């Protein structure tokens, strides 16, 4: 009985998050209400409060759920024992781009985050939370780059912090462009070339290197 109850609770939680995706995409995060989400999910507001504190908690749980596949892939590149961290970083970046193309749920999530989340009024707290997530993502990329430097795959003078921010910006920028003009680039086909070009800059761009020390 306990096992079935836990299973049902997880099922309800997933249904609420699925409903939140649809409501946030349709109305925007600021305009959406818990009543809207409850109605979409076919549950009561009480059921939502059993799983989440408020609308922002629902939003962040939705974001975290969407990050899980990427977290599992990035862990390999972050492992200091990985013999080919640069290769794993490349795989990770290509995976991100192709996942956005192939997974409708991931498309909804990035559409909400980039175009349907107004960081004003009651939503200002989400700006701070999103900032933390951005910093966390850059830190993870930084660890991958640091591993590649230690393995001699990248220049020893690479500015890891600056390079992590630059790579993160490349990924988010191309995804934002694709969301606005999906016919302008075959992102699934172009992903390896886009990533290879970005990683090539790590080897050649003076901007991404620390100054020589005397």
JSON list of C-alpha atoms in Angstrom, two decimals:
[
{"chain": "A", "resi": 1, "resn": "UNK", "atom": "CA", "xyz": [0.00, 0.00, 0.00]},
{"chain": "A", "resi": 2, "resn": "UNK", "atom": "CA", "xyz": [2.83, 2.42, 0.91]},
{"chain": "A", "resi": 3, "resn": "UNK", "atom": "CA", "xyz": [4.62, 1.65, -2.33]},
{"chain": "A", "resi": 4, "resn": "UNK", "atom": "CA", "xyz": [1.51, 2.33, -4.40]},
{"chain": "A", "resi": 5, "resn": "UNK", "atom": "CA", "xyz": [0.85, 5.61, -2.54]},
{"chain": "A", "resi": 6, "resn": "UNK", "atom": "CA", "xyz": [4.39, 6.83, -3.21]},
{"chain": "A", "resi": 7, "resn": "UNK", "atom": "CA", "xyz": [4.04, 5.89, -6.85]},
{"chain": "A", "resi": 8, "resn": "UNK", "atom": "CA", "xyz": [0.76, 7.78, -7.09]},
{"chain": "A", "resi": 9, "resn": "UNK", "atom": "CA", "xyz": [2.31, 10.84, -5.44]},
{"chain": "A", "resi": 10, "resn": "UNK", "atom": "CA", "xyz": [5.16, 10.84, -7.95]},
{"chain": "A", "resi": 11, "resn": "UNK", "atom": "CA", "xyz": [2.66, 10.46, -10.77]},
{"chain": "A", "resi": 12, "resn": "UNK", "atom": "CA", "xyz": [0.66, 13.44, -9.52]},
{"chain": "A", "resi": 13, "resn": "UNK", "atom": "CA", "xyz": [3.82, 15.53, -9.15]},
{"chain": "A", "resi": 14, "resn": "UNK", "atom": "CA", "xyz": [4.85, 14.75, -12.72]},
{"chain": "A", "resi": 15, "resn": "UNK", "atom": "CA", "xyz": [1.35, 15.61, -13.98]},
{"chain": "A", "resi": 16, "resn": "UNK", "atom": "CA", "xyz": [1.52, 18.97, -12.21]},
{"chain": "A", "resi": 17, "resn": "UNK", "atom": "CA", "xyz": [4.88, 19.75, -13.81]},
{"chain": "A", "resi": 18, "resn": "UNK", "atom": "CA", "xyz": [3.60, 18.69, -17.23]},
{"chain": "A", "resi": 19, "resn": "UNK", "atom": "CA", "xyz": [0.60, 20.98, -16.75]},
{"chain": "A", "resi": 20, "resn": "UNK", "atom": "CA", "xyz": [2.82, 23.84, -15.60]},
{"chain": "A", "resi": 21, "resn": "UNK", "atom": "CA", "xyz": [4.84, 23.56, -18.82]},
{"chain": "A", "resi": 22, "resn": "UNK", "atom": "CA", "xyz": [1.68, 23.97, -20.88]},
{"chain": "A", "resi": 23, "resn": "UNK", "atom": "CA", "xyz": [0.30, 26.84, -18.79]},
{"chain": "A", "resi": 24, "resn": "UNK", "atom": "CA", "xyz": [3.60, 28.76, -18.59]},
{"chain": "A", "resi": 25, "resn": "UNK", "atom": "CA", "xyz": [4.09, 28.37, -22.33]},
{"chain": "A", "resi": 26, "resn": "UNK", "atom": "CA", "xyz": [0.58, 29.58, -23.07]},
{"chain": "A", "resi": 27, "resn": "UNK", "atom": "CA", "xyz": [0.22, 32.42, -20.56]},
{"chain": "A", "resi": 28, "resn": "UNK", "atom": "CA", "xyz": [3.75, 33.28, -19.44]},
{"chain": "A", "resi": 29, "resn": "UNK", "atom": "CA", "xyz": [5.08, 32.65, -15.94]},
{"chain": "A", "resi": 30, "resn": "UNK", "atom": "CA", "xyz": [3.98, 36.00, -14.52]},
{"chain": "A", "resi": 31, "resn": "UNK", "atom": "CA", "xyz": [0.36, 35.69, -15.69]},
{"chain": "A", "resi": 32, "resn": "UNK", "atom": "CA", "xyz": [-0.06, 32.00, -14.85]},
{"chain": "A", "resi": 33, "resn": "UNK", "atom": "CA", "xyz": [-1.66, 31.04, -11.54]},
{"chain": "A", "resi": 34, "resn": "UNK", "atom": "CA", "xyz": [-1.77, 27.91, -9.43]},
{"chain": "A", "resi": 35, "resn": "UNK", "atom": "CA", "xyz": [-5.46, 27.69, -10.29]},
{"chain": "A", "resi": 36, "resn": "UNK", "atom": "CA", "xyz": [-4.52, 27.54, -13.97]},
{"chain": "A", "resi": 37, "resn": "UNK", "atom": "CA", "xyz": [-2.00, 24.78, -13.32]},
{"chain": "A", "resi": 38, "resn": "UNK", "atom": "CA", "xyz": [-4.41, 22.82, -11.12]},
{"chain": "A", "resi": 39, "resn": "UNK", "atom": "CA", "xyz": [-7.12, 23.02, -13.77]},
{"chain": "A", "resi": 40, "resn": "UNK", "atom": "CA", "xyz": [-4.71, 21.91, -16.51]},
{"chain": "A", "resi": 41, "resn": "UNK", "atom": "CA", "xyz": [-3.47, 18.99, -14.38]},
{"chain": "A", "resi": 42, "resn": "UNK", "atom": "CA", "xyz": [-6.94, 17.96, -13.22]},
{"chain": "A", "resi": 43, "resn": "UNK", "atom": "CA", "xyz": [-6.00, 18.28, -9.54]},
{"chain": "A", "resi": 44, "resn": "UNK", "atom": "CA", "xyz": [-6.90, 20.60, -6.66]},
{"chain": "A", "resi": 45, "resn": "UNK", "atom": "CA", "xyz": [-4.79, 23.52, -5.44]},
{"chain": "A", "resi": 46, "resn": "UNK", "atom": "CA", "xyz": [-4.31, 21.48, -2.29]},
{"chain": "A", "resi": 47, "resn": "UNK", "atom": "CA", "xyz": [-2.64, 18.75, -4.33]},
{"chain": "A", "resi": 48, "resn": "UNK", "atom": "CA", "xyz": [-0.20, 21.30, -5.70]},
{"chain": "A", "resi": 49, "resn": "UNK", "atom": "CA", "xyz": [0.56, 22.65, -2.21]},
{"chain": "A", "resi": 50, "resn": "UNK", "atom": "CA", "xyz": [1.24, 19.10, -1.03]},
{"chain": "A", "resi": 51, "resn": "UNK", "atom": "CA", "xyz": [4.15, 18.95, -3.50]},
{"chain": "A", "resi": 52, "resn": "UNK", "atom": "CA", "xyz": [5.20, 22.61, -3.90]},
{"chain": "A", "resi": 53, "resn": "UNK", "atom": "CA", "xyz": [5.32, 25.77, -1.79]},
{"chain": "A", "resi": 54, "resn": "UNK", "atom": "CA", "xyz": [4.22, 28.19, -4.52]},
{"chain": "A", "resi": 55, "resn": "UNK", "atom": "CA", "xyz": [4.30, 28.92, -8.24]},
{"chain": "A", "resi": 56, "resn": "UNK", "atom": "CA", "xyz": [8.01, 29.72, -8.18]},
{"chain": "A", "resi": 57, "resn": "UNK", "atom": "CA", "xyz": [8.70, 26.37, -6.56]},
{"chain": "A", "resi": 58, "resn": "UNK", "atom": "CA", "xyz": [6.76, 24.69, -9.37]},
{"chain": "A", "resi": 59, "resn": "UNK", "atom": "CA", "xyz": [8.79, 26.63, -11.94]},
{"chain": "A", "resi": 60, "resn": "UNK", "atom": "CA", "xyz": [12.16, 25.66, -10.43]},
{"chain": "A", "resi": 61, "resn": "UNK", "atom": "CA", "xyz": [11.11, 22.00, -10.11]},
{"chain": "A", "resi": 62, "resn": "UNK", "atom": "CA", "xyz": [10.18, 22.08, -13.79]},
{"chain": "A", "resi": 63, "resn": "UNK", "atom": "CA", "xyz": [13.61, 23.53, -14.63]},
{"chain": "A", "resi": 64, "resn": "UNK", "atom": "CA", "xyz": [15.41, 20.96, -12.48]},
{"chain": "A", "resi": 65, "resn": "UNK", "atom": "CA", "xyz": [13.52, 18.12, -14.14]},
{"chain": "A", "resi": 66, "resn": "UNK", "atom": "CA", "xyz": [14.60, 19.41, -17.53]},
{"chain": "A", "resi": 67, "resn": "UNK", "atom": "CA", "xyz": [18.24, 19.58, -16.44]},
{"chain": "A", "resi": 68, "resn": "UNK", "atom": "CA", "xyz": [18.48, 15.94, -15.31]},
{"chain": "A", "resi": 69, "resn": "UNK", "atom": "CA", "xyz": [19.51, 14.44, -18.69]},
{"chain": "A", "resi": 70, "resn": "UNK", "atom": "CA", "xyz": [22.20, 17.10, -19.10]},
{"chain": "A", "resi": 71, "resn": "UNK", "atom": "CA", "xyz": [23.50, 16.56, -15.57]},
{"chain": "A", "resi": 72, "resn": "UNK", "atom": "CA", "xyz": [24.03, 12.86, -16.25]},
{"chain": "A", "resi": 73, "resn": "UNK", "atom": "CA", "xyz": [26.00, 13.56, -19.43]},
{"chain": "A", "resi": 74, "resn": "UNK", "atom": "CA", "xyz": [28.08, 16.38, -17.93]},
{"chain": "A", "resi": 75, "resn": "UNK", "atom": "CA", "xyz": [29.20, 14.25, -14.99]},
{"chain": "A", "resi": 76, "resn": "UNK", "atom": "CA", "xyz": [31.42, 12.21, -17.33]},
{"chain": "A", "resi": 77, "resn": "UNK", "atom": "CA", "xyz": [33.25, 15.29, -18.56]},
{"chain": "A", "resi": 78, "resn": "UNK", "atom": "CA", "xyz": [33.53, 16.64, -15.02]},
{"chain": "A", "resi": 79, "resn": "UNK", "atom": "CA", "xyz": [35.17, 13.45, -13.75]},
{"chain": "A", "resi": 80, "resn": "UNK", "atom": "CA", "xyz": [38.91, 14.24, -13.30]},
{"chain": "A", "resi": 81, "resn": "UNK", "atom": "CA", "xyz": [39.66, 10.60, -14.19]},
{"chain": "A", "resi": 82, "resn": "UNK", "atom": "CA", "xyz": [38.14, 10.99, -17.67]},
{"chain": "A", "resi": 83, "resn": "UNK", "atom": "CA", "xyz": [40.99, 10.51, -20.21]},
{"chain": "A", "resi": 84, "resn": "UNK", "atom": "CA", "xyz": [39.33, 12.63, -22.92]},
{"chain": "A", "resi": 85, "resn": "UNK", "atom": "CA", "xyz": [37.57, 15.54, -21.16]},
{"chain": "A", "resi": 86, "resn": "UNK", "atom": "CA", "xyz": [37.60, 17.75, -24.27]},
{"chain": "A", "resi": 87, "resn": "UNK", "atom": "CA", "xyz": [35.92, 15.00, -26.28]},
{"chain": "A", "resi": 88, "resn": "UNK", "atom": "CA", "xyz": [33.30, 14.57, -23.55]},
{"chain": "A", "resi": 89, "resn": "UNK", "atom": "CA", "xyz": [32.74, 18.33, -23.42]},
{"chain": "A", "resi": 90, "resn": "UNK", "atom": "CA", "xyz": [32.14, 18.29, -27.18]},
{"chain": "A", "resi": 91, "resn": "UNK", "atom": "CA", "xyz": [29.68, 15.40, -26.80]},
{"chain": "A", "resi": 92, "resn": "UNK", "atom": "CA", "xyz": [27.94, 17.27, -23.99]},
{"chain": "A", "resi": 93, "resn": "UNK", "atom": "CA", "xyz": [27.49, 20.45, -26.02]},
{"chain": "A", "resi": 94, "resn": "UNK", "atom": "CA", "xyz": [26.24, 18.57, -29.09]},
{"chain": "A", "resi": 95, "resn": "UNK", "atom": "CA", "xyz": [23.84, 16.63, -26.86]},
{"chain": "A", "resi": 96, "resn": "UNK", "atom": "CA", "xyz": [22.40, 19.88, -25.48]},
{"chain": "A", "resi": 97, "resn": "UNK", "atom": "CA", "xyz": [21.74, 21.34, -28.93]},
{"chain": "A", "resi": 98, "resn": "UNK", "atom": "CA", "xyz": [20.30, 18.16, -30.39]},
{"chain": "A", "resi": 99, "resn": "UNK", "atom": "CA", "xyz": [18.14, 17.50, -27.35]},
{"chain": "A", "resi": 100, "resn": "UNK", "atom": "CA", "xyz": [16.44, 20.85, -27.81]},
{"chain": "A", "resi": 101, "resn": "UNK", "atom": "CA", "xyz": [15.61, 19.89, -31.40]},
{"chain": "A", "resi": 102, "resn": "UNK", "atom": "CA", "xyz": [14.44, 16.33, -30.73]},
{"chain": "A", "resi": 103, "resn": "UNK", "atom": "CA", "xyz": [12.61, 16.62, -27.39]},
{"chain": "A", "resi": 104, "resn": "UNK", "atom": "CA", "xyz": [9.34, 18.64, -27.43]},
{"chain": "A", "resi": 105, "resn": "UNK", "atom": "CA", "xyz": [9.41, 18.92, -23.62]},
{"chain": "A", "resi": 106, "resn": "UNK", "atom": "CA", "xyz": [12.90, 20.43, -23.77]},
{"chain": "A", "resi": 107, "resn": "UNK", "atom": "CA", "xyz": [11.72, 22.83, -26.47]},
{"chain": "A", "resi": 108, "resn": "UNK", "atom": "CA", "xyz": [8.87, 23.97, -24.24]},
{"chain": "A", "resi": 109, "resn": "UNK", "atom": "CA", "xyz": [11.21, 24.45, -21.31]},
{"chain": "A", "resi": 110, "resn": "UNK", "atom": "CA", "xyz": [13.73, 26.62, -23.15]},
{"chain": "A", "resi": 111, "resn": "UNK", "atom": "CA", "xyz": [10.92, 28.57, -24.80]},
{"chain": "A", "resi": 112, "resn": "UNK", "atom": "CA", "xyz": [9.50, 29.33, -21.35]},
{"chain": "A", "resi": 113, "resn": "UNK", "atom": "CA", "xyz": [12.87, 30.23, -19.86]},
{"chain": "A", "resi": 114, "resn": "UNK", "atom": "CA", "xyz": [13.95, 32.49, -22.74]},
{"chain": "A", "resi": 115, "resn": "UNK", "atom": "CA", "xyz": [10.67, 33.99, -23.93]},
{"chain": "A", "resi": 116, "resn": "UNK", "atom": "CA", "xyz": [7.91, 33.42, -21.37]},
{"chain": "A", "resi": 117, "resn": "UNK", "atom": "CA", "xyz": [9.55, 34.26, -18.06]},
{"chain": "A", "resi": 118, "resn": "UNK", "atom": "CA", "xyz": [9.22, 37.94, -17.21]},
{"chain": "A", "resi": 119, "resn": "UNK", "atom": "CA", "xyz": [11.76, 38.85, -14.52]},
{"chain": "A", "resi": 120, "resn": "UNK", "atom": "CA", "xyz": [9.69, 41.60, -12.95]},
{"chain": "A", "resi": 121, "resn": "UNK", "atom": "CA", "xyz": [7.19, 42.13, -10.15]},
{"chain": "A", "resi": 122, "resn": "UNK", "atom": "CA", "xyz": [6.49, 38.92, -8.27]},
{"chain": "A", "resi": 123, "resn": "UNK", "atom": "CA", "xyz": [8.85, 37.09, -10.61]},
{"chain": "A", "resi": 124, "resn": "UNK", "atom": "CA", "xyz": [11.97, 39.00, -9.53]},
{"chain": "A", "resi": 125, "resn": "UNK", "atom": "CA", "xyz": [12.92, 36.11, -7.26]},
{"chain": "A", "resi": 126, "resn": "UNK", "atom": "CA", "xyz": [13.16, 33.91, -10.34]},
{"chain": "A", "resi": 127, "resn": "UNK", "atom": "CA", "xyz": [15.83, 36.22, -11.76]},
{"chain": "A", "resi": 128, "resn": "UNK", "atom": "CA", "xyz": [18.00, 35.50, -8.74]},
{"chain": "A", "resi": 129, "resn": "UNK", "atom": "CA", "xyz": [17.34, 31.77, -8.99]},
{"chain": "A", "resi": 130, "resn": "UNK", "atom": "CA", "xyz": [18.11, 31.75, -12.71]},
{"chain": "A", "resi": 131, "resn": "UNK", "atom": "CA", "xyz": [21.32, 33.68, -12.03]},
{"chain": "A", "resi": 132, "resn": "UNK", "atom": "CA", "xyz": [22.37, 30.97, -9.58]},
{"chain": "A", "resi": 133, "resn": "UNK", "atom": "CA", "xyz": [21.64, 28.27, -12.18]},
{"chain": "A", "resi": 134, "resn": "UNK", "atom": "CA", "xyz": [23.67, 30.15, -14.80]},
{"chain": "A", "resi": 135, "resn": "UNK", "atom": "CA", "xyz": [26.61, 30.41, -12.44]},
{"chain": "A", "resi": 136, "resn": "UNK", "atom": "CA", "xyz": [26.29, 26.71, -11.64]},
{"chain": "A", "resi": 137, "resn": "UNK", "atom": "CA", "xyz": [26.28, 25.80, -15.34]},
{"chain": "A", "resi": 138, "resn": "UNK", "atom": "CA", "xyz": [29.35, 27.94, -15.99]},
{"chain": "A", "resi": 139, "resn": "UNK", "atom": "CA", "xyz": [31.12, 26.35, -13.03]},
{"chain": "A", "resi": 140, "resn": "UNK", "atom": "CA", "xyz": [30.40, 22.88, -14.44]},
{"chain": "A", "resi": 141, "resn": "UNK", "atom": "CA", "xyz": [31.76, 23.86, -17.86]},
{"chain": "A", "resi": 142, "resn": "UNK", "atom": "CA", "xyz": [34.76, 25.36, -16.07]},
{"chain": "A", "resi": 143, "resn": "UNK", "atom": "CA", "xyz": [35.47, 22.04, -14.38]},
{"chain": "A", "resi": 144, "resn": "UNK", "atom": "CA", "xyz": [35.36, 20.28, -17.76]},
{"chain": "A", "resi": 145, "resn": "UNK", "atom": "CA", "xyz": [37.75, 22.85, -19.23]},
{"chain": "A", "resi": 146, "resn": "UNK", "atom": "CA", "xyz": [40.05, 22.56, -16.23]},
{"chain": "A", "resi": 147, "resn": "UNK", "atom": "CA", "xyz": [40.25, 18.80, -16.76]},
{"chain": "A", "resi": 148, "resn": "UNK", "atom": "CA", "xyz": [41.09, 19.35, -20.43]},
{"chain": "A", "resi": 149, "resn": "UNK", "atom": "CA", "xyz": [43.86, 21.79, -19.50]},
{"chain": "A", "resi": 150, "resn": "UNK", "atom": "CA", "xyz": [45.34, 19.26, -17.07]},
{"chain": "A", "resi": 151, "resn": "UNK", "atom": "CA", "xyz": [45.28, 16.60, -19.80]},
{"chain": "A", "resi": 152, "resn": "UNK", "atom": "CA", "xyz": [47.13, 18.92, -22.17]},
{"chain": "A", "resi": 153, "resn": "UNK", "atom": "CA", "xyz": [44.16, 19.17, -24.54]},
{"chain": "A", "resi": 154, "resn": "UNK", "atom": "CA", "xyz": [43.86, 22.93, -24.10]},
{"chain": "A", "resi": 155, "resn": "UNK", "atom": "CA", "xyz": [46.47, 25.69, -23.60]},
{"chain": "A", "resi": 156, "resn": "UNK", "atom": "CA", "xyz": [47.92, 25.86, -20.11]},
{"chain": "A", "resi": 157, "resn": "UNK", "atom": "CA", "xyz": [47.24, 29.62, -20.09]},
{"chain": "A", "resi": 158, "resn": "UNK", "atom": "CA", "xyz": [43.53, 29.20, -20.86]},
{"chain": "A", "resi": 159, "resn": "UNK", "atom": "CA", "xyz": [41.38, 31.53, -18.77]},
{"chain": "A", "resi": 160, "resn": "UNK", "atom": "CA", "xyz": [38.98, 28.84, -17.62]},
{"chain": "A", "resi": 161, "resn": "UNK", "atom": "CA", "xyz": [36.46, 31.19, -16.02]},
{"chain": "A", "resi": 162, "resn": "UNK", "atom": "CA", "xyz": [36.23, 33.48, -19.05]},
{"chain": "A", "resi": 163, "resn": "UNK", "atom": "CA", "xyz": [36.12, 30.52, -21.44]},
{"chain": "A", "resi": 164, "resn": "UNK", "atom": "CA", "xyz": [33.30, 28.86, -19.50]},
{"chain": "A", "resi": 165, "resn": "UNK", "atom": "CA", "xyz": [31.18, 32.02, -19.70]},
{"chain": "A", "resi": 166, "resn": "UNK", "atom": "CA", "xyz": [31.95, 32.33, -23.42]},
{"chain": "A", "resi": 167, "resn": "UNK", "atom": "CA", "xyz": [30.98, 28.71, -24.17]},
{"chain": "A", "resi": 168, "resn": "UNK", "atom": "CA", "xyz": [27.80, 29.01, -22.11]},
{"chain": "A", "resi": 169, "resn": "UNK", "atom": "CA", "xyz": [26.92, 32.14, -24.09]},
{"chain": "A", "resi": 170, "resn": "UNK", "atom": "CA", "xyz": [27.52, 30.32, -27.37]},
{"chain": "A", "resi": 171, "resn": "UNK", "atom": "CA", "xyz": [25.11, 27.55, -26.40]},
{"chain": "A", "resi": 172, "resn": "UNK", "atom": "CA", "xyz": [22.35, 29.80, -25.11]},
{"chain": "A", "resi": 173, "resn": "UNK", "atom": "CA", "xyz": [22.76, 32.19, -28.05]},
{"chain": "A", "resi": 174, "resn": "UNK", "atom": "CA", "xyz": [22.36, 29.56, -30.76]},
{"chain": "A", "resi": 175, "resn": "UNK", "atom": "CA", "xyz": [19.38, 28.01, -28.94]},
{"chain": "A", "resi": 176, "resn": "UNK", "atom": "CA", "xyz": [17.67, 31.41, -28.66]},
{"chain": "A", "resi": 177, "resn": "UNK", "atom": "CA", "xyz": [18.28, 32.06, -32.36]},
{"chain": "A", "resi": 178, "resn": "UNK", "atom": "CA", "xyz": [16.89, 28.65, -33.32]},
{"chain": "A", "resi": 179, "resn": "UNK", "atom": "CA", "xyz": [13.77, 29.19, -31.22]},
{"chain": "A", "resi": 180, "resn": "UNK", "atom": "CA", "xyz": [13.08, 32.42, -33.10]},
{"chain": "A", "resi": 181, "resn": "UNK", "atom": "CA", "xyz": [14.00, 31.17, -36.59]},
{"chain": "A", "resi": 182, "resn": "UNK", "atom": "CA", "xyz": [13.84, 27.41, -36.71]},
{"chain": "A", "resi": 183, "resn": "UNK", "atom": "CA", "xyz": [13.97, 27.28, -40.50]},
{"chain": "A", "resi": 184, "resn": "UNK", "atom": "CA", "xyz": [17.16, 29.32, -40.65]},
{"chain": "A", "resi": 185, "resn": "UNK", "atom": "CA", "xyz": [19.42, 26.52, -39.39]},
{"chain": "A", "resi": 186, "resn": "UNK", "atom": "CA", "xyz": [19.20, 22.73, -39.26]},
{"chain": "A", "resi": 187, "resn": "UNK", "atom": "CA", "xyz": [20.41, 22.63, -35.67]},
{"chain": "A", "resi": 188, "resn": "UNK", "atom": "CA", "xyz": [20.49, 18.83, -35.47]},
{"chain": "A", "resi": 189, "resn": "UNK", "atom": "CA", "xyz": [22.79, 18.62, -38.50]},
{"chain": "A", "resi": 190, "resn": "UNK", "atom": "CA", "xyz": [24.83, 21.72, -37.71]},
{"chain": "A", "resi": 191, "resn": "UNK", "atom": "CA", "xyz": [25.38, 21.00, -33.99]},
{"chain": "A", "resi": 192, "resn": "UNK", "atom": "CA", "xyz": [28.75, 19.19, -34.37]},
{"chain": "A", "resi": 193, "resn": "UNK", "atom": "CA", "xyz": [30.15, 21.98, -36.56]},
{"chain": "A", "resi": 194, "resn": "UNK", "atom": "CA", "xyz": [28.91, 24.71, -34.25]},
{"chain": "A", "resi": 195, "resn": "UNK", "atom": "CA", "xyz": [30.50, 23.00, -31.26]},
{"chain": "A", "resi": 196, "resn": "UNK", "atom": "CA", "xyz": [33.77, 22.23, -33.08]},
{"chain": "A", "resi": 197, "resn": "UNK", "atom": "CA", "xyz": [34.08, 25.90, -34.07]},
{"chain": "A", "resi": 198, "resn": "UNK", "atom": "CA", "xyz": [33.46, 27.05, -30.50]},
{"chain": "A", "resi": 199, "resn": "UNK", "atom": "CA", "xyz": [36.04, 24.64, -29.09]},
{"chain": "A", "resi": 200, "resn": "UNK", "atom": "CA", "xyz": [38.57, 25.60, -31.78]},
{"chain": "A", "resi": 201, "resn": "UNK", "atom": "CA", "xyz": [38.47, 29.16, -30.47]},
{"chain": "A", "resi": 202, "resn": "UNK", "atom": "CA", "xyz": [39.71, 27.89, -27.12]},
{"chain": "A", "resi": 203, "resn": "UNK", "atom": "CA", "xyz": [42.94, 26.89, -28.84]},
{"chain": "A", "resi": 204, "resn": "UNK", "atom": "CA", "xyz": [43.51, 30.06, -30.85]},
{"chain": "A", "resi": 205, "resn": "UNK", "atom": "CA", "xyz": [41.80, 33.11, -29.34]},
{"chain": "A", "resi": 206, "resn": "UNK", "atom": "CA", "xyz": [44.13, 35.46, -27.37]},
{"chain": "A", "resi": 207, "resn": "UNK", "atom": "CA", "xyz": [41.03, 36.80, -25.59]},
{"chain": "A", "resi": 208, "resn": "UNK", "atom": "CA", "xyz": [40.53, 33.42, -23.89]},
{"chain": "A", "resi": 209, "resn": "UNK", "atom": "CA", "xyz": [44.13, 33.19, -22.65]},
{"chain": "A", "resi": 210, "resn": "UNK", "atom": "CA", "xyz": [45.57, 34.59, -19.44]},
{"chain": "A", "resi": 211, "resn": "UNK", "atom": "CA", "xyz": [48.39, 37.13, -19.98]},
{"chain": "A", "resi": 212, "resn": "UNK", "atom": "CA", "xyz": [51.94, 35.82, -19.96]},
{"chain": "A", "resi": 213, "resn": "UNK", "atom": "CA", "xyz": [53.53, 36.04, -16.52]},
{"chain": "A", "resi": 214, "resn": "UNK", "atom": "CA", "xyz": [57.10, 37.13, -16.04]}
]
